[in-house]
Amino acid sequence: MLSRKQLVQAAQLAEQCGRYKDMATAMRRLVTEGKEPLTHEEKTLLSEAYKLLIQEHCSSWRRLKASVEQGTGKQKEQAQVYRETIKKELEAQCWEILSLLDHVLLKHCSETDYESQAFYLKMKGDNYRFLAEVAEPDVKATLVKAAEQAYGEAQEISECYMEPTHPLALALALNYAILHYEVLNNPQQATDLAKAAFDKAIAGLENLSVEFYKESTVIMQHLRDSIVQWTSDQQQQKVQSSGEEPET
């Protein structure tokens, strides 16, 4: 039986090799076999393991979209079957980490450990968002609602107990906005959420600690880039719907 330290080392080695399934397995063992709350390093490894593993499957699922929509005959059928296989693997991974979050991590999280609570709730929102992206229309709404609830609860905690420049508060706002843009196809709401978080962070820059400076500024740049992109997309949509030529 590997010690806690050995499981962390195993996860780090797996990450270096790009073996995200092994990384997730090591961190799942650490969560289920351990008795102590996760450290910041361990929480980050757990989150990264499942995020990288699931995003890999999301990318594969998206790349097959054209083959399914444009293919014909046996080629189309083969692409559909393969895409469904990838979807089932993705869903299994999402439900696995959601089970850990609900039955272990959040269940045993200290009532006063607000940062961990927000961290785990953000992870819940992220994984329901991944599930919603690949879901059929009849279940998509339920998954979106679950994602919004988790993000909303995490946001309430972050607004009460964290500075707006805290990297967790910024990452939460960014991912919540991505839900509206990529899954709900609502670029206006996505832009509003991202801009509100960015503006609050800019106003509170004097309170940004040295400890979080690099991480927070990177996420703020992602927020800014997203705002620019989503605003541009909305302007292009307005031009296309009006039939006018875009300004140069």
PDB file of C-alpha atoms in Angstrom:
ATOM      1  CA  MET A   1       0.000   0.000   0.000  1.00  0.00           C
ATOM      2  CA  LEU A   2       1.439   3.338  -1.076  1.00  0.00           C
ATOM      3  CA  SER A   3       1.802   6.145   1.456  1.00  0.00           C
ATOM      4  CA  ARG A   4       0.159   9.531   0.971  1.00  0.00           C
ATOM      5  CA  LYS A   5       3.485  11.017  -0.108  1.00  0.00           C
ATOM      6  CA  GLN A   6       4.051   8.192  -2.610  1.00  0.00           C
ATOM      7  CA  LEU A   7       0.594   8.686  -4.118  1.00  0.00           C
ATOM      8  CA  VAL A   8       1.315  12.402  -4.594  1.00  0.00           C
ATOM      9  CA  GLN A   9       4.629  11.526  -6.236  1.00  0.00           C
ATOM     10  CA  ALA A  10       2.894   8.960  -8.465  1.00  0.00           C
ATOM     11  CA  ALA A  11       0.389  11.597  -9.587  1.00  0.00           C
ATOM     12  CA  GLN A  12       3.174  14.090 -10.317  1.00  0.00           C
ATOM     13  CA  LEU A  13       5.113  11.522 -12.368  1.00  0.00           C
ATOM     14  CA  ALA A  14       1.988  10.583 -14.312  1.00  0.00           C
ATOM     15  CA  GLU A  15       1.336  14.264 -15.071  1.00  0.00           C
ATOM     16  CA  GLN A  16       4.885  14.693 -16.380  1.00  0.00           C
ATOM     17  CA  CYS A  17       4.295  11.768 -18.783  1.00  0.00           C
ATOM     18  CA  GLY A  18       0.859  12.961 -19.873  1.00  0.00           C
ATOM     19  CA  ARG A  19      -0.746   9.833 -18.369  1.00  0.00           C
ATOM     20  CA  TYR A  20      -3.766  11.576 -16.902  1.00  0.00           C
ATOM     21  CA  LYS A  21      -5.741   8.412 -16.191  1.00  0.00           C
ATOM     22  CA  ASP A  22      -2.927   7.165 -13.961  1.00  0.00           C
ATOM     23  CA  MET A  23      -2.753  10.598 -12.358  1.00  0.00           C
ATOM     24  CA  ALA A  24      -6.480  10.516 -11.575  1.00  0.00           C
ATOM     25  CA  THR A  25      -6.232   6.970 -10.220  1.00  0.00           C
ATOM     26  CA  ALA A  26      -3.458   7.959  -7.805  1.00  0.00           C
ATOM     27  CA  MET A  27      -5.391  10.977  -6.542  1.00  0.00           C
ATOM     28  CA  ARG A  28      -8.610   8.996  -6.217  1.00  0.00           C
ATOM     29  CA  ARG A  29      -6.766   6.510  -4.018  1.00  0.00           C
ATOM     30  CA  LEU A  30      -5.371   9.347  -1.916  1.00  0.00           C
ATOM     31  CA  VAL A  31      -8.879  10.737  -1.364  1.00  0.00           C
ATOM     32  CA  THR A  32     -10.544   7.412  -0.555  1.00  0.00           C
ATOM     33  CA  GLU A  33      -7.715   6.009   1.593  1.00  0.00           C
ATOM     34  CA  GLY A  34      -6.679   9.195   3.395  1.00  0.00           C
ATOM     35  CA  LYS A  35      -8.168  10.518   6.598  1.00  0.00           C
ATOM     36  CA  GLU A  36      -6.776  14.056   6.618  1.00  0.00           C
ATOM     37  CA  PRO A  37      -8.108  17.048   4.636  1.00  0.00           C
ATOM     38  CA  LEU A  38      -6.315  17.599   1.346  1.00  0.00           C
ATOM     39  CA  THR A  39      -3.490  20.123   1.251  1.00  0.00           C
ATOM     40  CA  HIS A  40      -3.489  22.902  -1.340  1.00  0.00           C
ATOM     41  CA  GLU A  41      -1.021  20.879  -3.451  1.00  0.00           C
ATOM     42  CA  GLU A  42      -3.180  17.753  -3.245  1.00  0.00           C
ATOM     43  CA  LYS A  43      -6.380  19.621  -4.148  1.00  0.00           C
ATOM     44  CA  THR A  44      -4.638  21.131  -7.156  1.00  0.00           C
ATOM     45  CA  LEU A  45      -3.345  17.728  -8.293  1.00  0.00           C
ATOM     46  CA  LEU A  46      -6.800  16.175  -7.923  1.00  0.00           C
ATOM     47  CA  SER A  47      -8.455  18.962  -9.884  1.00  0.00           C
ATOM     48  CA  GLU A  48      -5.810  18.956 -12.612  1.00  0.00           C
ATOM     49  CA  ALA A  49      -5.903  15.154 -12.970  1.00  0.00           C
ATOM     50  CA  TYR A  50      -9.606  14.968 -13.743  1.00  0.00           C
ATOM     51  CA  LYS A  51      -9.688  18.238 -15.689  1.00  0.00           C
ATOM     52  CA  LEU A  52      -6.890  17.134 -18.033  1.00  0.00           C
ATOM     53  CA  LEU A  53      -8.353  13.659 -18.449  1.00  0.00           C
ATOM     54  CA  ILE A  54     -11.868  14.916 -19.161  1.00  0.00           C
ATOM     55  CA  GLN A  55     -10.767  17.793 -21.398  1.00  0.00           C
ATOM     56  CA  GLU A  56      -8.804  15.291 -23.477  1.00  0.00           C
ATOM     57  CA  HIS A  57     -12.025  13.354 -24.055  1.00  0.00           C
ATOM     58  CA  CYS A  58     -13.998  16.554 -24.704  1.00  0.00           C
ATOM     59  CA  SER A  59     -11.524  17.553 -27.414  1.00  0.00           C
ATOM     60  CA  SER A  60     -11.777  14.123 -29.053  1.00  0.00           C
ATOM     61  CA  TRP A  61     -15.587  14.262 -28.917  1.00  0.00           C
ATOM     62  CA  ARG A  62     -15.620  17.729 -30.518  1.00  0.00           C
ATOM     63  CA  ARG A  63     -13.191  16.734 -33.292  1.00  0.00           C
ATOM     64  CA  LEU A  64     -15.527  13.956 -34.417  1.00  0.00           C
ATOM     65  CA  LYS A  65     -18.451  16.361 -34.838  1.00  0.00           C
ATOM     66  CA  ALA A  66     -17.694  17.083 -38.498  1.00  0.00           C
ATOM     67  CA  SER A  67     -17.308  13.380 -39.319  1.00  0.00           C
ATOM     68  CA  VAL A  68     -20.699  12.645 -37.777  1.00  0.00           C
ATOM     69  CA  GLU A  69     -22.494  15.599 -39.387  1.00  0.00           C
ATOM     70  CA  GLN A  70     -20.859  15.451 -42.822  1.00  0.00           C
ATOM     71  CA  GLY A  71     -20.113  11.753 -43.167  1.00  0.00           C
ATOM     72  CA  THR A  72     -22.218   9.299 -45.128  1.00  0.00           C
ATOM     73  CA  GLY A  73     -22.973   5.608 -45.007  1.00  0.00           C
ATOM     74  CA  LYS A  74     -20.643   3.329 -43.072  1.00  0.00           C
ATOM     75  CA  GLN A  75     -18.140   6.123 -42.408  1.00  0.00           C
ATOM     76  CA  LYS A  76     -20.816   8.209 -40.662  1.00  0.00           C
ATOM     77  CA  GLU A  77     -22.011   5.206 -38.671  1.00  0.00           C
ATOM     78  CA  GLN A  78     -18.466   4.361 -37.552  1.00  0.00           C
ATOM     79  CA  ALA A  79     -17.842   7.960 -36.446  1.00  0.00           C
ATOM     80  CA  GLN A  80     -21.117   7.986 -34.479  1.00  0.00           C
ATOM     81  CA  VAL A  81     -20.244   4.762 -32.652  1.00  0.00           C
ATOM     82  CA  TYR A  82     -16.727   5.960 -31.828  1.00  0.00           C
ATOM     83  CA  ARG A  83     -17.996   9.337 -30.640  1.00  0.00           C
ATOM     84  CA  GLU A  84     -20.532   7.622 -28.383  1.00  0.00           C
ATOM     85  CA  THR A  85     -17.735   5.501 -26.885  1.00  0.00           C
ATOM     86  CA  ILE A  86     -15.724   8.634 -26.081  1.00  0.00           C
ATOM     87  CA  LYS A  87     -18.824  10.246 -24.573  1.00  0.00           C
ATOM     88  CA  LYS A  88     -19.454   7.276 -22.265  1.00  0.00           C
ATOM     89  CA  GLU A  89     -15.826   7.338 -21.060  1.00  0.00           C
ATOM     90  CA  LEU A  90     -16.085  11.086 -20.412  1.00  0.00           C
ATOM     91  CA  GLU A  91     -19.336  10.665 -18.491  1.00  0.00           C
ATOM     92  CA  ALA A  92     -17.866   7.870 -16.352  1.00  0.00           C
ATOM     93  CA  GLN A  93     -14.932  10.094 -15.385  1.00  0.00           C
ATOM     94  CA  CYS A  94     -17.206  13.041 -14.544  1.00  0.00           C
ATOM     95  CA  TRP A  95     -19.514  10.942 -12.361  1.00  0.00           C
ATOM     96  CA  GLU A  96     -16.503   9.390 -10.641  1.00  0.00           C
ATOM     97  CA  ILE A  97     -15.111  12.732  -9.473  1.00  0.00           C
ATOM     98  CA  LEU A  98     -18.607  14.040  -8.677  1.00  0.00           C
ATOM     99  CA  SER A  99     -19.114  11.043  -6.396  1.00  0.00           C
ATOM    100  CA  LEU A 100     -15.825  11.781  -4.618  1.00  0.00           C
ATOM    101  CA  LEU A 101     -16.834  15.410  -4.202  1.00  0.00           C
ATOM    102  CA  ASP A 102     -20.292  14.694  -2.800  1.00  0.00           C
ATOM    103  CA  HIS A 103     -19.580  11.650  -0.646  1.00  0.00           C
ATOM    104  CA  VAL A 104     -16.069  12.384   0.612  1.00  0.00           C
ATOM    105  CA  LEU A 105     -14.596  15.820   0.019  1.00  0.00           C
ATOM    106  CA  LEU A 106     -17.578  18.117   0.583  1.00  0.00           C
ATOM    107  CA  LYS A 107     -19.153  15.793   3.121  1.00  0.00           C
ATOM    108  CA  HIS A 108     -16.094  15.875   5.361  1.00  0.00           C
ATOM    109  CA  CYS A 109     -15.010  19.454   4.638  1.00  0.00           C
ATOM    110  CA  SER A 110     -14.774  21.701   7.688  1.00  0.00           C
ATOM    111  CA  GLU A 111     -17.599  24.222   7.974  1.00  0.00           C
ATOM    112  CA  THR A 112     -15.051  27.001   8.400  1.00  0.00           C
ATOM    113  CA  ASP A 113     -12.759  25.923   5.529  1.00  0.00           C
ATOM    114  CA  TYR A 114     -14.420  28.262   3.068  1.00  0.00           C
ATOM    115  CA  GLU A 115     -11.669  28.077   0.458  1.00  0.00           C
ATOM    116  CA  SER A 116     -11.910  24.278   0.218  1.00  0.00           C
ATOM    117  CA  GLN A 117     -15.702  24.446   0.069  1.00  0.00           C
ATOM    118  CA  ALA A 118     -15.562  26.914  -2.832  1.00  0.00           C
ATOM    119  CA  PHE A 119     -12.817  24.899  -4.536  1.00  0.00           C
ATOM    120  CA  TYR A 120     -14.825  21.664  -4.441  1.00  0.00           C
ATOM    121  CA  LEU A 121     -18.064  23.377  -5.479  1.00  0.00           C
ATOM    122  CA  LYS A 122     -16.260  24.900  -8.458  1.00  0.00           C
ATOM    123  CA  MET A 123     -15.077  21.395  -9.393  1.00  0.00           C
ATOM    124  CA  LYS A 124     -18.696  20.222  -9.204  1.00  0.00           C
ATOM    125  CA  GLY A 125     -19.759  23.025 -11.522  1.00  0.00           C
ATOM    126  CA  ASP A 126     -16.961  22.253 -13.959  1.00  0.00           C
ATOM    127  CA  ASN A 127     -17.848  18.575 -14.211  1.00  0.00           C
ATOM    128  CA  TYR A 128     -21.573  19.166 -14.601  1.00  0.00           C
ATOM    129  CA  ARG A 129     -20.606  21.639 -17.351  1.00  0.00           C
ATOM    130  CA  PHE A 130     -18.592  18.934 -19.133  1.00  0.00           C
ATOM    131  CA  LEU A 131     -21.531  16.538 -18.815  1.00  0.00           C
ATOM    132  CA  ALA A 132     -23.968  19.155 -20.128  1.00  0.00           C
ATOM    133  CA  GLU A 133     -21.833  19.812 -23.193  1.00  0.00           C
ATOM    134  CA  VAL A 134     -22.114  16.213 -24.431  1.00  0.00           C
ATOM    135  CA  ALA A 135     -25.621  15.515 -23.111  1.00  0.00           C
ATOM    136  CA  GLU A 136     -28.759  14.876 -25.123  1.00  0.00           C
ATOM    137  CA  PRO A 137     -31.328  17.698 -25.045  1.00  0.00           C
ATOM    138  CA  ASP A 138     -33.678  15.838 -22.689  1.00  0.00           C
ATOM    139  CA  VAL A 139     -31.107  15.740 -19.861  1.00  0.00           C
ATOM    140  CA  LYS A 140     -28.994  18.787 -20.696  1.00  0.00           C
ATOM    141  CA  ALA A 141     -31.229  21.222 -18.799  1.00  0.00           C
ATOM    142  CA  THR A 142     -30.931  19.201 -15.575  1.00  0.00           C
ATOM    143  CA  LEU A 143     -27.143  19.098 -15.829  1.00  0.00           C
ATOM    144  CA  VAL A 144     -26.937  22.828 -16.581  1.00  0.00           C
ATOM    145  CA  LYS A 145     -29.087  23.536 -13.526  1.00  0.00           C
ATOM    146  CA  ALA A 146     -26.750  21.432 -11.364  1.00  0.00           C
ATOM    147  CA  ALA A 147     -23.720  23.282 -12.751  1.00  0.00           C
ATOM    148  CA  GLU A 148     -25.338  26.665 -12.102  1.00  0.00           C
ATOM    149  CA  GLN A 149     -26.234  25.664  -8.549  1.00  0.00           C
ATOM    150  CA  ALA A 150     -22.681  24.535  -7.767  1.00  0.00           C
ATOM    151  CA  TYR A 151     -21.119  27.627  -9.350  1.00  0.00           C
ATOM    152  CA  GLY A 152     -23.642  29.844  -7.581  1.00  0.00           C
ATOM    153  CA  GLU A 153     -22.916  28.354  -4.153  1.00  0.00           C
ATOM    154  CA  ALA A 154     -19.176  28.652  -4.742  1.00  0.00           C
ATOM    155  CA  GLN A 155     -19.598  32.257  -5.850  1.00  0.00           C
ATOM    156  CA  GLU A 156     -21.547  33.140  -2.690  1.00  0.00           C
ATOM    157  CA  ILE A 157     -18.684  31.789  -0.571  1.00  0.00           C
ATOM    158  CA  SER A 158     -15.996  33.557  -2.599  1.00  0.00           C
ATOM    159  CA  GLU A 159     -17.816  36.895  -2.411  1.00  0.00           C
ATOM    160  CA  CYS A 160     -18.103  36.607   1.378  1.00  0.00           C
ATOM    161  CA  TYR A 161     -14.667  35.286   2.265  1.00  0.00           C
ATOM    162  CA  MET A 162     -12.255  36.063  -0.602  1.00  0.00           C
ATOM    163  CA  GLU A 163     -10.826  39.111  -2.253  1.00  0.00           C
ATOM    164  CA  PRO A 164     -11.982  39.581  -5.882  1.00  0.00           C
ATOM    165  CA  THR A 165      -8.324  39.142  -6.893  1.00  0.00           C
ATOM    166  CA  HIS A 166      -8.102  35.670  -5.330  1.00  0.00           C
ATOM    167  CA  PRO A 167      -7.259  33.156  -8.105  1.00  0.00           C
ATOM    168  CA  LEU A 168     -10.088  30.846  -7.058  1.00  0.00           C
ATOM    169  CA  ALA A 169     -12.652  33.652  -7.270  1.00  0.00           C
ATOM    170  CA  LEU A 170     -11.325  34.625 -10.710  1.00  0.00           C
ATOM    171  CA  ALA A 171     -11.212  31.044 -12.039  1.00  0.00           C
ATOM    172  CA  LEU A 172     -14.730  30.453 -10.766  1.00  0.00           C
ATOM    173  CA  ALA A 173     -16.048  33.521 -12.587  1.00  0.00           C
ATOM    174  CA  LEU A 174     -14.259  32.519 -15.791  1.00  0.00           C
ATOM    175  CA  ASN A 175     -15.631  28.965 -15.793  1.00  0.00           C
ATOM    176  CA  TYR A 176     -19.127  30.140 -14.894  1.00  0.00           C
ATOM    177  CA  ALA A 177     -18.956  32.501 -17.871  1.00  0.00           C
ATOM    178  CA  ILE A 178     -17.731  29.653 -20.113  1.00  0.00           C
ATOM    179  CA  LEU A 179     -20.834  27.654 -19.149  1.00  0.00           C
ATOM    180  CA  HIS A 180     -22.999  30.459 -20.532  1.00  0.00           C
ATOM    181  CA  TYR A 181     -20.896  30.869 -23.673  1.00  0.00           C
ATOM    182  CA  GLU A 182     -20.125  27.298 -24.705  1.00  0.00           C
ATOM    183  CA  VAL A 183     -23.064  25.332 -23.302  1.00  0.00           C
ATOM    184  CA  LEU A 184     -25.951  27.805 -23.103  1.00  0.00           C
ATOM    185  CA  ASN A 185     -24.896  29.789 -26.192  1.00  0.00           C
ATOM    186  CA  ASN A 186     -25.443  33.064 -24.338  1.00  0.00           C
ATOM    187  CA  PRO A 187     -22.445  35.287 -25.141  1.00  0.00           C
ATOM    188  CA  GLN A 188     -24.035  38.378 -23.571  1.00  0.00           C
ATOM    189  CA  GLN A 189     -24.443  36.753 -20.152  1.00  0.00           C
ATOM    190  CA  ALA A 190     -20.976  35.210 -20.444  1.00  0.00           C
ATOM    191  CA  THR A 191     -19.478  38.625 -21.206  1.00  0.00           C
ATOM    192  CA  ASP A 192     -21.348  40.286 -18.340  1.00  0.00           C
ATOM    193  CA  LEU A 193     -20.127  37.696 -15.812  1.00  0.00           C
ATOM    194  CA  ALA A 194     -16.537  37.869 -17.002  1.00  0.00           C
ATOM    195  CA  LYS A 195     -16.508  41.677 -17.129  1.00  0.00           C
ATOM    196  CA  ALA A 196     -17.969  42.002 -13.617  1.00  0.00           C
ATOM    197  CA  ALA A 197     -15.243  39.753 -12.186  1.00  0.00           C
ATOM    198  CA  PHE A 198     -12.500  41.497 -14.180  1.00  0.00           C
ATOM    199  CA  ASP A 199     -13.635  44.987 -13.141  1.00  0.00           C
ATOM    200  CA  LYS A 200     -13.798  43.979  -9.453  1.00  0.00           C
ATOM    201  CA  ALA A 201     -10.305  42.524  -9.664  1.00  0.00           C
ATOM    202  CA  ILE A 202      -8.915  45.655 -11.327  1.00  0.00           C
ATOM    203  CA  ALA A 203     -10.473  47.793  -8.590  1.00  0.00           C
ATOM    204  CA  GLY A 204      -8.917  45.581  -5.909  1.00  0.00           C
ATOM    205  CA  LEU A 205      -5.427  45.234  -7.361  1.00  0.00           C
ATOM    206  CA  GLU A 206      -3.895  47.063  -4.417  1.00  0.00           C
ATOM    207  CA  ASN A 207      -4.982  44.130  -2.233  1.00  0.00           C
ATOM    208  CA  LEU A 208      -3.442  41.465  -4.485  1.00  0.00           C
ATOM    209  CA  SER A 209      -0.944  39.500  -2.413  1.00  0.00           C
ATOM    210  CA  VAL A 210       2.497  38.527  -3.687  1.00  0.00           C
ATOM    211  CA  GLU A 211       1.549  34.883  -3.092  1.00  0.00           C
ATOM    212  CA  PHE A 212      -1.237  34.978  -5.684  1.00  0.00           C
ATOM    213  CA  TYR A 213       0.126  37.654  -8.046  1.00  0.00           C
ATOM    214  CA  LYS A 214       1.265  35.415 -10.910  1.00  0.00           C
ATOM    215  CA  GLU A 215      -1.718  33.051 -10.835  1.00  0.00           C
ATOM    216  CA  SER A 216      -4.275  35.836 -10.495  1.00  0.00           C
ATOM    217  CA  THR A 217      -2.841  37.990 -13.281  1.00  0.00           C
ATOM    218  CA  VAL A 218      -2.798  35.002 -15.665  1.00  0.00           C
ATOM    219  CA  ILE A 219      -6.496  34.325 -15.017  1.00  0.00           C
ATOM    220  CA  MET A 220      -7.287  38.029 -15.343  1.00  0.00           C
ATOM    221  CA  GLN A 221      -5.664  37.940 -18.783  1.00  0.00           C
ATOM    222  CA  HIS A 222      -7.844  34.946 -19.715  1.00  0.00           C
ATOM    223  CA  LEU A 223     -10.897  36.904 -18.572  1.00  0.00           C
ATOM    224  CA  ARG A 224      -9.872  39.919 -20.615  1.00  0.00           C
ATOM    225  CA  ASP A 225      -9.197  37.808 -23.732  1.00  0.00           C
ATOM    226  CA  SER A 226     -12.562  36.096 -23.349  1.00  0.00           C
ATOM    227  CA  ILE A 227     -14.370  39.421 -22.989  1.00  0.00           C
ATOM    228  CA  VAL A 228     -12.738  40.713 -26.181  1.00  0.00           C
ATOM    229  CA  GLN A 229     -13.535  37.526 -28.114  1.00  0.00           C
ATOM    230  CA  TRP A 230     -17.129  37.245 -26.916  1.00  0.00           C
ATOM    231  CA  THR A 231     -17.825  40.933 -27.554  1.00  0.00           C
ATOM    232  CA  SER A 232     -16.430  40.563 -31.064  1.00  0.00           C
ATOM    233  CA  ASP A 233     -18.581  37.484 -31.668  1.00  0.00           C
ATOM    234  CA  GLN A 234     -21.712  39.412 -30.640  1.00  0.00           C
ATOM    235  CA  GLN A 235     -20.846  42.301 -32.950  1.00  0.00           C
ATOM    236  CA  GLN A 236     -20.332  39.913 -35.863  1.00  0.00           C
ATOM    237  CA  GLN A 237     -23.653  38.220 -35.165  1.00  0.00           C
ATOM    238  CA  LYS A 238     -25.424  41.600 -35.171  1.00  0.00           C
ATOM    239  CA  VAL A 239     -23.806  42.494 -38.503  1.00  0.00           C
ATOM    240  CA  GLN A 240     -24.758  39.163 -40.045  1.00  0.00           C
ATOM    241  CA  SER A 241     -28.350  39.388 -38.819  1.00  0.00           C
ATOM    242  CA  SER A 242     -28.703  42.958 -40.137  1.00  0.00           C
ATOM    243  CA  GLY A 243     -27.034  42.186 -43.457  1.00  0.00           C
ATOM    244  CA  GLU A 244     -24.643  45.119 -43.099  1.00  0.00           C
ATOM    245  CA  GLU A 245     -20.986  45.049 -44.056  1.00  0.00           C
ATOM    246  CA  PRO A 246     -18.594  44.926 -41.046  1.00  0.00           C
ATOM    247  CA  GLU A 247     -16.622  48.127 -40.363  1.00  0.00           C
ATOM    248  CA  THR A 248     -12.912  48.142 -41.204  1.00  0.00           C
TER     249      THR A 248
END
